[in-house]
C-alpha atoms as a printed R data frame, in Angstrom:
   type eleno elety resid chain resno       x       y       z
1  ATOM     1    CA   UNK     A     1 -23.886 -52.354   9.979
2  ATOM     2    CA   UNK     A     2 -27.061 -51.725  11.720
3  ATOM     3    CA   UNK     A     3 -28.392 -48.402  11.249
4  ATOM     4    CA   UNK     A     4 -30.899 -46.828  14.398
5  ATOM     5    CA   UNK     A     5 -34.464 -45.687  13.618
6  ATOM     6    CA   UNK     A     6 -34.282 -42.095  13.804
7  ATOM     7    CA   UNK     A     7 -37.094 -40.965  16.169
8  ATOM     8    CA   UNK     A     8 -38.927 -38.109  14.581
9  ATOM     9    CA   UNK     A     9 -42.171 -35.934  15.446
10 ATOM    10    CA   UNK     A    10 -44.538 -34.611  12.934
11 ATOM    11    CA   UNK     A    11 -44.917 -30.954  13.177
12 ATOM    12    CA   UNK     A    12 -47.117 -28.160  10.938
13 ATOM    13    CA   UNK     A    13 -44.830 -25.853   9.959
14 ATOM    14    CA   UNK     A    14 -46.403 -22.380  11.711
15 ATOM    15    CA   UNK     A    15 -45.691 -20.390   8.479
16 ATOM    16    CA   UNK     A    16 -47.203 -22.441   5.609
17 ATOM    17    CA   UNK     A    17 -48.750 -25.208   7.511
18 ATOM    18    CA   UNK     A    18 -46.704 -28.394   5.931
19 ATOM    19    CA   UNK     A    19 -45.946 -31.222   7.719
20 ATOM    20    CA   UNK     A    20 -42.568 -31.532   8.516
21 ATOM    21    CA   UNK     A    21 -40.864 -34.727   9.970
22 ATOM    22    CA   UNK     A    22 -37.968 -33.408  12.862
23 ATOM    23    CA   UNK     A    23 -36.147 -35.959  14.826
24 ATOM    24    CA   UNK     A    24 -36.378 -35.614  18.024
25 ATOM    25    CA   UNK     A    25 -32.882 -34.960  19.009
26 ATOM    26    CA   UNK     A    26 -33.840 -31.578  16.925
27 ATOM    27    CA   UNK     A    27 -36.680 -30.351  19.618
28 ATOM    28    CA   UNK     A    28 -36.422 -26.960  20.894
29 ATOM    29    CA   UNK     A    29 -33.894 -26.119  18.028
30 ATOM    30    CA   UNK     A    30 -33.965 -23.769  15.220
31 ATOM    31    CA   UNK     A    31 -35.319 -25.335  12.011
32 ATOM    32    CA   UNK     A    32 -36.417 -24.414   8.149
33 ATOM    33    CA   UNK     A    33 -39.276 -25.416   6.620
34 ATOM    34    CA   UNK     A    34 -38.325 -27.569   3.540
35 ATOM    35    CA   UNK     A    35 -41.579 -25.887   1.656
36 ATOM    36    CA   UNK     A    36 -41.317 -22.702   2.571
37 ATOM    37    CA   UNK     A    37 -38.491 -21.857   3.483
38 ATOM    38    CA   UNK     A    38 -39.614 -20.597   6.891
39 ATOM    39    CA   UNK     A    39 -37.504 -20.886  10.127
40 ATOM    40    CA   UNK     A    40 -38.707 -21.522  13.352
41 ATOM    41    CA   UNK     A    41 -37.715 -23.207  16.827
42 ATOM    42    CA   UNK     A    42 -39.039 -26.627  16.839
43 ATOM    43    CA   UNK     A    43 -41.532 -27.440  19.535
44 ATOM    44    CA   UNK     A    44 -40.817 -29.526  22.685
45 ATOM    45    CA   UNK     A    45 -41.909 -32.062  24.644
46 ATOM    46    CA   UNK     A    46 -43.444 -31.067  28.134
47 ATOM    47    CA   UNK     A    47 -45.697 -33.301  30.346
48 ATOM    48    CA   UNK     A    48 -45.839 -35.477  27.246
49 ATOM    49    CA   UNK     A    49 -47.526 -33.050  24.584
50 ATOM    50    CA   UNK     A    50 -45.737 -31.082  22.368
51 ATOM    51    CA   UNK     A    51 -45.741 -26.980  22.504
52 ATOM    52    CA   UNK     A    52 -46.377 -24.985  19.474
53 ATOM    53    CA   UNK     A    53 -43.849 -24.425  17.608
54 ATOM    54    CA   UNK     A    54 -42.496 -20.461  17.303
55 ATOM    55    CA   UNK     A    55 -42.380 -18.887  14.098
56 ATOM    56    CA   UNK     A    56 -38.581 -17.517  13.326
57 ATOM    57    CA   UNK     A    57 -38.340 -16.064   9.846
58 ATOM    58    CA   UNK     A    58 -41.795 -15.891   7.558
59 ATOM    59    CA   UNK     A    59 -41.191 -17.020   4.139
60 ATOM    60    CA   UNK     A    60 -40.031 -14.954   1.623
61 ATOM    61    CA   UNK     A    61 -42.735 -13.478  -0.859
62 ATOM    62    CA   UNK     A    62 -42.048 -13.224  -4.397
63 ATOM    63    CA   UNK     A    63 -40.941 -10.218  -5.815
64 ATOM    64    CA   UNK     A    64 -44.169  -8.446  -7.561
65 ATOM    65    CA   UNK     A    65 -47.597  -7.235  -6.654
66 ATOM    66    CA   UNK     A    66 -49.235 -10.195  -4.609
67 ATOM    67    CA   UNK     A    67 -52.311 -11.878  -5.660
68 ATOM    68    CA   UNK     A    68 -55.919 -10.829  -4.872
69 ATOM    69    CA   UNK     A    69 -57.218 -12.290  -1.956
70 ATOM    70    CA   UNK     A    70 -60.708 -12.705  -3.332
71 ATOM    71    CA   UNK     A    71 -59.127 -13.973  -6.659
72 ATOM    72    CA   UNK     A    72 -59.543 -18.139  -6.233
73 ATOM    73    CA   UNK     A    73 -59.837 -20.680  -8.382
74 ATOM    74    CA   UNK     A    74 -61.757 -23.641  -7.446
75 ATOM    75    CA   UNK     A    75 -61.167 -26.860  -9.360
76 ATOM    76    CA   UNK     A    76 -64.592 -29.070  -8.855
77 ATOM    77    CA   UNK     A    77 -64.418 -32.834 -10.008
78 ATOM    78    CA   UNK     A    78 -66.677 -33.483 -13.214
79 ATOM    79    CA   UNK     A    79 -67.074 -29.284 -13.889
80 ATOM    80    CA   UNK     A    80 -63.616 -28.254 -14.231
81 ATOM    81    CA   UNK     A    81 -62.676 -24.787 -13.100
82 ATOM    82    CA   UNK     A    82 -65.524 -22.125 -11.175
């Protein structure tokens, strides 16, 4: 049987920022972040751009104290960690 291209349209998740395929039949709906875990309503098509997309649910944090902010490690080719 032949099987129809499913249009899609790349999208940065608003929560974590990954790039997430939807089709296009999925606009304007409510979708979850495969990374994440994030919901949001998909962005839509209007005078052929697409609107930002509006964050639903933020992602879950792990349970226990969160990480420093100013605690980063840097991995630099040839050095190793900094």
């Amino acid at each position: 049987p032949l099987h129809r291209m499913t249009q899609t349209e790349v999208i940065a998740c608003p929560a974590c920022r990954h790039v997430v395929r939807v089709p296009t039949d999925w606009l304007g709906q409510t979708v979850q972040c495969p990374e994440c875990k994030a919901t949001f309503t998909a962005p839509v098509r209007v005078d052929g751009r697409l609107t930002d997309p509006v964050l639903i649910t933020a992602p879950a944090r792990a349970a226990g104290p969160s990480p420093a902010r100013n605690n980063l490690t840097i991995t630099v080719a040839g050095v190793g960690l900094v």
